[in-house]
N, C-alpha and C. Protein backbone atom coordinates (compact mmCIF):
# COMPACT_ATOMS: atom_id res chain seq x y z
N MET A 1 -14.84 -11.72 0.65
CA MET A 1 -15.49 -12.88 1.22
C MET A 1 -16.26 -12.44 2.47
N VAL A 2 -17.39 -13.02 2.71
CA VAL A 2 -18.24 -12.67 3.83
C VAL A 2 -17.57 -13.06 5.15
N GLY A 3 -17.63 -12.17 6.13
CA GLY A 3 -17.12 -12.48 7.46
C GLY A 3 -15.64 -12.19 7.65
N GLU A 4 -14.94 -11.73 6.62
CA GLU A 4 -13.53 -11.41 6.79
C GLU A 4 -13.39 -10.07 7.51
N THR A 5 -12.31 -9.92 8.24
CA THR A 5 -12.05 -8.68 8.95
C THR A 5 -11.21 -7.78 8.05
N VAL A 6 -11.79 -6.66 7.62
CA VAL A 6 -11.10 -5.70 6.76
C VAL A 6 -10.70 -4.51 7.62
N VAL A 7 -9.43 -4.12 7.52
CA VAL A 7 -8.93 -3.00 8.31
C VAL A 7 -8.15 -2.04 7.41
N THR A 8 -8.02 -0.82 7.89
CA THR A 8 -7.19 0.18 7.23
C THR A 8 -6.18 0.67 8.24
N VAL A 9 -4.91 0.69 7.84
CA VAL A 9 -3.82 1.10 8.72
C VAL A 9 -3.04 2.22 8.04
N VAL A 10 -2.74 3.26 8.81
CA VAL A 10 -1.90 4.34 8.32
C VAL A 10 -0.63 4.33 9.16
N GLY A 11 0.51 4.29 8.49
CA GLY A 11 1.78 4.26 9.21
C GLY A 11 2.95 4.33 8.25
N ASN A 12 4.14 4.10 8.78
CA ASN A 12 5.37 4.18 7.98
C ASN A 12 5.94 2.80 7.75
N LEU A 13 6.54 2.61 6.56
CA LEU A 13 7.22 1.35 6.27
C LEU A 13 8.50 1.29 7.11
N THR A 14 8.72 0.17 7.78
CA THR A 14 9.90 0.05 8.64
C THR A 14 11.15 -0.33 7.86
N ASP A 15 10.98 -0.84 6.65
CA ASP A 15 12.10 -1.24 5.80
C ASP A 15 11.63 -1.25 4.35
N ASP A 16 12.54 -1.40 3.42
CA ASP A 16 12.15 -1.53 2.01
C ASP A 16 11.34 -2.81 1.85
N PRO A 17 10.28 -2.79 1.03
CA PRO A 17 9.51 -4.02 0.79
C PRO A 17 10.39 -5.10 0.19
N GLU A 18 10.15 -6.36 0.60
CA GLU A 18 10.92 -7.51 0.12
C GLU A 18 10.06 -8.27 -0.88
N ILE A 19 10.54 -8.38 -2.11
CA ILE A 19 9.78 -9.10 -3.13
C ILE A 19 10.46 -10.42 -3.43
N ARG A 20 9.66 -11.44 -3.69
CA ARG A 20 10.19 -12.73 -4.11
C ARG A 20 9.15 -13.39 -5.01
N MET A 21 9.58 -14.43 -5.68
CA MET A 21 8.69 -15.16 -6.58
C MET A 21 8.39 -16.52 -5.96
N THR A 22 7.14 -16.94 -6.05
CA THR A 22 6.76 -18.26 -5.56
C THR A 22 7.16 -19.29 -6.62
N PRO A 23 7.19 -20.57 -6.26
CA PRO A 23 7.51 -21.61 -7.27
C PRO A 23 6.57 -21.58 -8.48
N SER A 24 5.33 -21.13 -8.29
CA SER A 24 4.39 -21.06 -9.41
C SER A 24 4.58 -19.81 -10.26
N GLY A 25 5.49 -18.91 -9.86
CA GLY A 25 5.78 -17.73 -10.66
C GLY A 25 5.07 -16.47 -10.22
N ASP A 26 4.30 -16.51 -9.14
CA ASP A 26 3.61 -15.32 -8.65
C ASP A 26 4.55 -14.50 -7.78
N ALA A 27 4.46 -13.18 -7.92
CA ALA A 27 5.26 -12.27 -7.09
C ALA A 27 4.53 -12.06 -5.76
N VAL A 28 5.30 -12.01 -4.68
CA VAL A 28 4.75 -11.67 -3.36
C VAL A 28 5.72 -10.72 -2.68
N THR A 29 5.17 -9.67 -2.11
CA THR A 29 5.97 -8.67 -1.40
C THR A 29 5.54 -8.66 0.05
N HIS A 30 6.53 -8.64 0.94
CA HIS A 30 6.28 -8.53 2.37
C HIS A 30 6.84 -7.21 2.86
N PHE A 31 6.11 -6.56 3.76
CA PHE A 31 6.56 -5.31 4.35
C PHE A 31 5.89 -5.14 5.70
N THR A 32 6.47 -4.28 6.54
CA THR A 32 5.92 -4.01 7.86
C THR A 32 5.56 -2.55 7.96
N VAL A 33 4.37 -2.28 8.49
CA VAL A 33 3.91 -0.92 8.71
C VAL A 33 3.91 -0.66 10.21
N ALA A 34 4.53 0.45 10.61
CA ALA A 34 4.54 0.88 12.01
C ALA A 34 3.55 2.03 12.16
N SER A 35 2.58 1.85 13.04
CA SER A 35 1.56 2.86 13.25
C SER A 35 1.58 3.27 14.72
N THR A 36 1.82 4.54 14.98
CA THR A 36 1.91 5.03 16.36
C THR A 36 0.80 6.05 16.60
N PRO A 37 -0.20 5.68 17.40
CA PRO A 37 -1.26 6.65 17.72
C PRO A 37 -0.73 7.73 18.66
N ARG A 38 -1.29 8.92 18.55
CA ARG A 38 -0.91 10.02 19.43
C ARG A 38 -2.13 10.48 20.19
N ALA A 39 -1.92 10.92 21.42
CA ALA A 39 -3.01 11.41 22.25
C ALA A 39 -2.54 12.65 22.99
N PHE A 40 -3.45 13.56 23.22
CA PHE A 40 -3.12 14.79 23.94
C PHE A 40 -3.26 14.54 25.44
N ASP A 41 -2.18 14.80 26.17
CA ASP A 41 -2.15 14.64 27.63
C ASP A 41 -2.47 15.99 28.25
N ARG A 42 -3.66 16.10 28.85
CA ARG A 42 -4.10 17.38 29.41
C ARG A 42 -3.27 17.79 30.63
N GLN A 43 -2.75 16.82 31.36
CA GLN A 43 -1.95 17.15 32.54
C GLN A 43 -0.64 17.83 32.17
N SER A 44 0.04 17.31 31.16
CA SER A 44 1.32 17.90 30.74
C SER A 44 1.13 18.92 29.61
N ASN A 45 -0.09 19.00 29.07
CA ASN A 45 -0.43 19.93 28.00
C ASN A 45 0.43 19.70 26.75
N GLU A 46 0.68 18.42 26.42
CA GLU A 46 1.45 18.10 25.21
C GLU A 46 0.97 16.79 24.61
N TRP A 47 1.35 16.58 23.35
CA TRP A 47 1.01 15.35 22.65
C TRP A 47 2.00 14.27 23.04
N LYS A 48 1.49 13.05 23.22
CA LYS A 48 2.35 11.91 23.58
C LYS A 48 2.05 10.74 22.65
N ASP A 49 3.12 10.00 22.33
CA ASP A 49 2.96 8.80 21.51
C ASP A 49 2.52 7.64 22.38
N ALA A 50 1.59 6.85 21.86
CA ALA A 50 1.17 5.61 22.54
C ALA A 50 2.07 4.49 22.01
N ASP A 51 1.77 3.25 22.37
CA ASP A 51 2.55 2.11 21.91
C ASP A 51 2.41 1.94 20.40
N THR A 52 3.51 1.64 19.75
CA THR A 52 3.52 1.46 18.30
C THR A 52 3.04 0.06 17.94
N LEU A 53 2.18 0.00 16.93
CA LEU A 53 1.71 -1.27 16.38
C LEU A 53 2.58 -1.58 15.16
N PHE A 54 3.23 -2.73 15.15
CA PHE A 54 4.00 -3.19 13.99
C PHE A 54 3.17 -4.29 13.33
N LEU A 55 2.72 -4.05 12.12
CA LEU A 55 1.85 -5.00 11.43
C LEU A 55 2.54 -5.49 10.17
N ARG A 56 2.76 -6.81 10.12
CA ARG A 56 3.38 -7.44 8.95
C ARG A 56 2.32 -7.55 7.87
N CYS A 57 2.68 -7.17 6.63
CA CYS A 57 1.74 -7.15 5.52
C CYS A 57 2.31 -7.91 4.33
N SER A 58 1.42 -8.36 3.47
CA SER A 58 1.84 -9.01 2.23
C SER A 58 0.93 -8.54 1.10
N ALA A 59 1.47 -8.58 -0.11
CA ALA A 59 0.70 -8.26 -1.31
C ALA A 59 1.15 -9.22 -2.40
N TRP A 60 0.25 -9.50 -3.33
CA TRP A 60 0.52 -10.53 -4.33
C TRP A 60 0.46 -9.97 -5.74
N ARG A 61 1.11 -10.69 -6.63
CA ARG A 61 1.10 -10.52 -8.08
C ARG A 61 1.49 -9.11 -8.51
N GLN A 62 0.70 -8.48 -9.36
CA GLN A 62 1.09 -7.19 -9.93
C GLN A 62 1.21 -6.11 -8.85
N MET A 63 0.32 -6.13 -7.86
CA MET A 63 0.43 -5.14 -6.78
C MET A 63 1.74 -5.31 -6.03
N ALA A 64 2.20 -6.54 -5.85
CA ALA A 64 3.47 -6.78 -5.18
C ALA A 64 4.61 -6.12 -5.94
N GLU A 65 4.59 -6.22 -7.25
CA GLU A 65 5.63 -5.60 -8.07
C GLU A 65 5.57 -4.07 -7.99
N HIS A 66 4.35 -3.52 -8.01
CA HIS A 66 4.19 -2.07 -7.90
C HIS A 66 4.73 -1.56 -6.57
N ILE A 67 4.44 -2.27 -5.49
CA ILE A 67 4.90 -1.86 -4.16
C ILE A 67 6.41 -1.88 -4.11
N ALA A 68 7.02 -2.96 -4.60
CA ALA A 68 8.48 -3.09 -4.56
C ALA A 68 9.17 -1.99 -5.36
N ARG A 69 8.56 -1.56 -6.47
CA ARG A 69 9.14 -0.50 -7.30
C ARG A 69 8.88 0.90 -6.75
N SER A 70 7.77 1.08 -6.03
CA SER A 70 7.32 2.42 -5.69
C SER A 70 7.60 2.87 -4.26
N LEU A 71 7.64 1.96 -3.31
CA LEU A 71 7.70 2.36 -1.91
C LEU A 71 9.03 1.98 -1.27
N THR A 72 9.48 2.80 -0.34
CA THR A 72 10.75 2.55 0.35
C THR A 72 10.58 2.78 1.85
N ARG A 73 11.60 2.38 2.57
CA ARG A 73 11.62 2.55 4.02
C ARG A 73 11.28 4.00 4.39
N GLY A 74 10.42 4.15 5.39
CA GLY A 74 10.05 5.47 5.88
C GLY A 74 8.86 6.09 5.19
N THR A 75 8.43 5.53 4.06
CA THR A 75 7.28 6.08 3.34
C THR A 75 6.03 5.92 4.19
N ARG A 76 5.27 7.01 4.33
CA ARG A 76 3.99 6.94 5.04
C ARG A 76 2.96 6.40 4.06
N VAL A 77 2.29 5.32 4.45
CA VAL A 77 1.34 4.64 3.57
C VAL A 77 -0.01 4.45 4.24
N ILE A 78 -0.99 4.22 3.39
CA ILE A 78 -2.34 3.82 3.83
C ILE A 78 -2.57 2.45 3.24
N VAL A 79 -2.77 1.45 4.10
CA VAL A 79 -2.94 0.07 3.64
C VAL A 79 -4.30 -0.44 4.09
N GLN A 80 -5.03 -1.01 3.15
CA GLN A 80 -6.30 -1.65 3.48
C GLN A 80 -6.21 -3.11 3.07
N GLY A 81 -6.76 -3.98 3.91
CA GLY A 81 -6.71 -5.39 3.57
C GLY A 81 -7.44 -6.25 4.57
N ARG A 82 -7.20 -7.56 4.45
CA ARG A 82 -7.87 -8.55 5.30
C ARG A 82 -6.88 -9.10 6.32
N LEU A 83 -7.32 -9.16 7.57
CA LEU A 83 -6.49 -9.74 8.61
C LEU A 83 -6.56 -11.26 8.54
N HIS A 84 -5.41 -11.89 8.71
CA HIS A 84 -5.32 -13.34 8.74
C HIS A 84 -4.51 -13.76 9.94
N GLN A 85 -4.97 -14.78 10.62
CA GLN A 85 -4.23 -15.35 11.74
C GLN A 85 -3.59 -16.64 11.27
N ARG A 86 -2.31 -16.80 11.59
CA ARG A 86 -1.58 -17.98 11.13
C ARG A 86 -0.81 -18.57 12.31
N ALA A 87 -0.89 -19.87 12.46
CA ALA A 87 -0.16 -20.57 13.51
C ALA A 87 1.00 -21.34 12.88
N TYR A 88 2.11 -21.39 13.61
CA TYR A 88 3.27 -22.14 13.13
C TYR A 88 4.07 -22.63 14.33
N GLU A 89 5.03 -23.48 14.04
CA GLU A 89 5.87 -24.03 15.09
C GLU A 89 7.33 -23.67 14.79
N THR A 90 8.05 -23.18 15.81
CA THR A 90 9.45 -22.81 15.63
C THR A 90 10.32 -24.06 15.56
N LYS A 91 11.60 -23.88 15.23
CA LYS A 91 12.54 -25.00 15.17
C LYS A 91 12.69 -25.66 16.54
N GLU A 92 12.48 -24.87 17.58
CA GLU A 92 12.58 -25.41 18.95
C GLU A 92 11.30 -26.09 19.41
N GLY A 93 10.27 -26.13 18.55
CA GLY A 93 9.02 -26.80 18.88
C GLY A 93 7.99 -25.92 19.58
N GLU A 94 8.26 -24.63 19.70
CA GLU A 94 7.30 -23.71 20.32
C GLU A 94 6.21 -23.34 19.32
N LYS A 95 4.98 -23.32 19.79
CA LYS A 95 3.86 -22.94 18.92
C LYS A 95 3.68 -21.43 19.01
N ARG A 96 3.55 -20.80 17.84
CA ARG A 96 3.38 -19.36 17.75
C ARG A 96 2.18 -19.04 16.87
N THR A 97 1.60 -17.87 17.12
CA THR A 97 0.51 -17.37 16.30
C THR A 97 0.83 -15.94 15.90
N VAL A 98 0.62 -15.62 14.65
CA VAL A 98 0.84 -14.26 14.17
C VAL A 98 -0.40 -13.77 13.44
N ILE A 99 -0.58 -12.46 13.45
CA ILE A 99 -1.67 -11.85 12.70
C ILE A 99 -1.01 -11.01 11.61
N GLU A 100 -1.43 -11.22 10.37
CA GLU A 100 -0.87 -10.53 9.22
C GLU A 100 -1.98 -9.87 8.42
N LEU A 101 -1.61 -8.83 7.68
CA LEU A 101 -2.56 -8.11 6.85
C LEU A 101 -2.25 -8.41 5.39
N GLU A 102 -3.20 -9.01 4.68
CA GLU A 102 -3.05 -9.23 3.24
C GLU A 102 -3.62 -8.00 2.55
N ALA A 103 -2.75 -7.18 1.98
CA ALA A 103 -3.14 -5.90 1.41
C ALA A 103 -3.99 -6.08 0.16
N THR A 104 -5.09 -5.35 0.09
CA THR A 104 -5.90 -5.30 -1.12
C THR A 104 -5.78 -3.93 -1.78
N GLU A 105 -5.39 -2.93 -1.00
CA GLU A 105 -5.15 -1.57 -1.51
C GLU A 105 -4.00 -0.96 -0.73
N ILE A 106 -3.17 -0.17 -1.38
CA ILE A 106 -2.09 0.54 -0.70
C ILE A 106 -1.74 1.77 -1.51
N GLY A 107 -1.36 2.80 -0.80
CA GLY A 107 -0.91 4.02 -1.48
C GLY A 107 -0.14 4.89 -0.51
N PRO A 108 0.64 5.81 -1.06
CA PRO A 108 1.37 6.73 -0.19
C PRO A 108 0.40 7.73 0.43
N SER A 109 0.64 8.11 1.66
CA SER A 109 -0.15 9.14 2.30
C SER A 109 0.35 10.49 1.79
N LEU A 110 -0.57 11.35 1.41
CA LEU A 110 -0.19 12.66 0.90
C LEU A 110 -0.31 13.75 1.97
N ARG A 111 -0.40 13.32 3.22
CA ARG A 111 -0.51 14.29 4.32
C ARG A 111 0.77 15.10 4.47
N TYR A 112 1.93 14.44 4.36
CA TYR A 112 3.21 15.12 4.55
C TYR A 112 4.12 15.00 3.33
N ALA A 113 3.59 14.57 2.19
CA ALA A 113 4.45 14.35 1.03
C ALA A 113 3.66 14.56 -0.26
N ASP A 114 4.40 14.71 -1.36
CA ASP A 114 3.83 14.75 -2.70
C ASP A 114 4.12 13.40 -3.35
N ALA A 115 3.31 13.04 -4.33
CA ALA A 115 3.56 11.79 -5.06
C ALA A 115 3.20 11.99 -6.52
N THR A 116 3.91 11.31 -7.37
CA THR A 116 3.60 11.28 -8.79
C THR A 116 3.14 9.87 -9.12
N VAL A 117 1.98 9.76 -9.71
CA VAL A 117 1.39 8.46 -10.01
C VAL A 117 1.45 8.24 -11.51
N SER A 118 1.89 7.07 -11.92
CA SER A 118 1.90 6.74 -13.34
C SER A 118 1.13 5.44 -13.55
N LYS A 119 0.38 5.41 -14.61
CA LYS A 119 -0.44 4.25 -14.92
C LYS A 119 0.41 3.20 -15.61
N THR A 120 0.22 1.94 -15.23
CA THR A 120 0.94 0.86 -15.88
C THR A 120 -0.02 0.06 -16.73
N SER A 121 0.51 -0.65 -17.71
CA SER A 121 -0.36 -1.47 -18.54
C SER A 121 -0.59 -2.79 -17.82
N ARG A 122 -1.74 -3.35 -18.04
CA ARG A 122 -2.13 -4.59 -17.39
C ARG A 122 -2.56 -5.57 -18.46
N VAL A 123 -2.04 -6.77 -18.40
CA VAL A 123 -2.37 -7.79 -19.39
C VAL A 123 -3.56 -8.60 -18.89
N GLY A 124 -4.58 -8.74 -19.74
CA GLY A 124 -5.77 -9.49 -19.38
C GLY A 124 -5.58 -10.98 -19.59
N ALA A 125 -6.60 -11.77 -19.27
CA ALA A 125 -6.54 -13.23 -19.37
C ALA A 125 -6.32 -13.68 -20.81
N SER A 126 -6.86 -12.91 -21.76
CA SER A 126 -6.73 -13.31 -23.15
C SER A 126 -5.41 -12.83 -23.76
N GLY A 127 -4.59 -12.14 -22.97
CA GLY A 127 -3.31 -11.66 -23.48
C GLY A 127 -3.39 -10.25 -24.02
N GLY A 128 -4.60 -9.68 -24.12
CA GLY A 128 -4.75 -8.31 -24.59
C GLY A 128 -4.50 -7.32 -23.46
N THR A 129 -4.21 -6.11 -23.82
CA THR A 129 -3.97 -5.09 -22.82
C THR A 129 -5.29 -4.47 -22.39
N LEU A 130 -5.53 -4.45 -21.10
CA LEU A 130 -6.75 -3.83 -20.59
C LEU A 130 -6.57 -2.33 -20.38
N PHE A 131 -5.40 -1.94 -19.83
CA PHE A 131 -5.19 -0.55 -19.49
C PHE A 131 -3.95 0.02 -20.15
N GLY A 132 -3.53 -0.51 -21.27
CA GLY A 132 -2.29 -0.10 -21.89
C GLY A 132 -2.34 1.21 -22.65
N THR A 133 -3.52 1.64 -23.05
CA THR A 133 -3.61 2.89 -23.81
C THR A 133 -4.53 3.85 -23.09
N GLU A 134 -4.26 5.14 -23.29
CA GLU A 134 -5.12 6.15 -22.69
C GLU A 134 -6.37 6.31 -23.52
N PRO A 135 -7.52 6.53 -22.89
CA PRO A 135 -8.73 6.75 -23.66
C PRO A 135 -8.63 8.09 -24.38
N PRO A 136 -9.35 8.24 -25.48
CA PRO A 136 -9.30 9.52 -26.18
C PRO A 136 -9.86 10.63 -25.30
N ALA A 137 -9.29 11.83 -25.46
CA ALA A 137 -9.74 12.98 -24.67
C ALA A 137 -11.11 13.42 -25.16
N PRO A 138 -12.00 13.83 -24.23
CA PRO A 138 -13.30 14.34 -24.66
C PRO A 138 -13.12 15.63 -25.48
N LYS A 139 -14.10 15.93 -26.33
CA LYS A 139 -13.99 17.10 -27.20
C LYS A 139 -13.87 18.39 -26.41
N ASP A 140 -14.47 18.46 -25.22
CA ASP A 140 -14.42 19.69 -24.43
C ASP A 140 -13.30 19.66 -23.39
N ALA A 141 -12.30 18.79 -23.59
CA ALA A 141 -11.18 18.69 -22.63
C ALA A 141 -10.36 19.98 -22.66
N PRO A 142 -9.80 20.37 -21.52
CA PRO A 142 -8.98 21.58 -21.50
C PRO A 142 -7.75 21.42 -22.39
N ARG A 143 -7.28 22.50 -22.92
CA ARG A 143 -6.14 22.51 -23.82
C ARG A 143 -4.87 22.84 -23.05
N ALA A 144 -3.75 22.57 -23.70
CA ALA A 144 -2.45 22.88 -23.10
C ALA A 144 -2.38 24.37 -22.79
N PRO A 145 -1.70 24.76 -21.69
CA PRO A 145 -1.67 26.15 -21.27
C PRO A 145 -0.99 27.09 -22.27
N ASP A 146 -0.15 26.59 -23.17
CA ASP A 146 0.56 27.46 -24.11
C ASP A 146 -0.31 27.87 -25.30
N GLY A 147 -1.56 27.44 -25.31
CA GLY A 147 -2.46 27.82 -26.38
C GLY A 147 -2.46 26.87 -27.56
N ASP A 148 -1.61 25.86 -27.57
CA ASP A 148 -1.56 24.88 -28.64
C ASP A 148 -2.86 24.08 -28.61
N LYS A 149 -3.68 24.20 -29.62
CA LYS A 149 -4.99 23.55 -29.65
C LYS A 149 -4.92 22.07 -30.00
N SER A 150 -3.74 21.58 -30.41
CA SER A 150 -3.65 20.19 -30.85
C SER A 150 -3.36 19.22 -29.71
N THR A 151 -2.89 19.69 -28.56
CA THR A 151 -2.49 18.80 -27.47
C THR A 151 -3.35 19.06 -26.24
N PRO A 152 -4.19 18.11 -25.85
CA PRO A 152 -4.96 18.31 -24.63
C PRO A 152 -4.03 18.28 -23.42
N GLU A 153 -4.42 19.02 -22.39
CA GLU A 153 -3.64 19.06 -21.16
C GLU A 153 -3.67 17.69 -20.50
N LYS A 154 -2.52 17.22 -20.01
CA LYS A 154 -2.43 15.92 -19.35
C LYS A 154 -3.11 16.01 -17.99
N SER A 155 -3.92 15.03 -17.67
CA SER A 155 -4.52 14.95 -16.35
C SER A 155 -3.81 13.85 -15.57
N PRO A 156 -3.90 13.90 -14.24
CA PRO A 156 -3.22 12.84 -13.47
C PRO A 156 -3.79 11.47 -13.81
N THR A 157 -2.95 10.46 -13.80
CA THR A 157 -3.41 9.10 -14.05
C THR A 157 -3.25 8.28 -12.80
N PHE A 158 -4.09 7.31 -12.63
CA PHE A 158 -4.09 6.46 -11.44
C PHE A 158 -4.09 5.01 -11.87
N PRO A 159 -3.49 4.10 -11.07
CA PRO A 159 -3.38 2.69 -11.47
C PRO A 159 -4.63 1.88 -11.23
N PHE A 160 -5.79 2.40 -11.56
CA PHE A 160 -7.04 1.65 -11.43
C PHE A 160 -7.97 2.00 -12.54
C-alpha cells in the first residue's frame, strides 16, 4: 500500500513464536525480535553494545504456521514488514500506544548458522496445488555425483 513504512530488522527471537487461531480460522503468530546495534568506541578501543530494540512482530496465515514450525528462541532472523501503530487502554484506564511490525518476509540469518530449507505445498483459491510438485529438471541439469544418469542432482528449494 502506498505510504506505508516498510522496515527490515535483523535480530534474535526472544522466545518461541506463539501461534493461535482467530475465530475466522486464520493462523496468527506473534514473536519479538531483539536487535542490538554495536559501535566501535575509539577511546576504549573496543566494540560496545548500544540499547537493544525489542520489536513485537506478527505474521498471518500460512507464513504464521511456517514460522511456528521453523523458528525458535534465540534464532537470528531477518524480518521485513510494515510498521503499525496501535492505541489501546489498559484495565486501569491508562492509554497506551505500541508500534508493531507486521511481517511480510522472514528468514533465518545465515551469518552465524546453517539452515535447511524445504518447500511446502500451497493450496490455491480453486483448491488446486500451486507449488505441490517440483518442475521437471531441464535436459542439461547436472547429474547425481555417483554417475547415475537417471537421477538429476537435487538443488536447494525455497518456499517462494
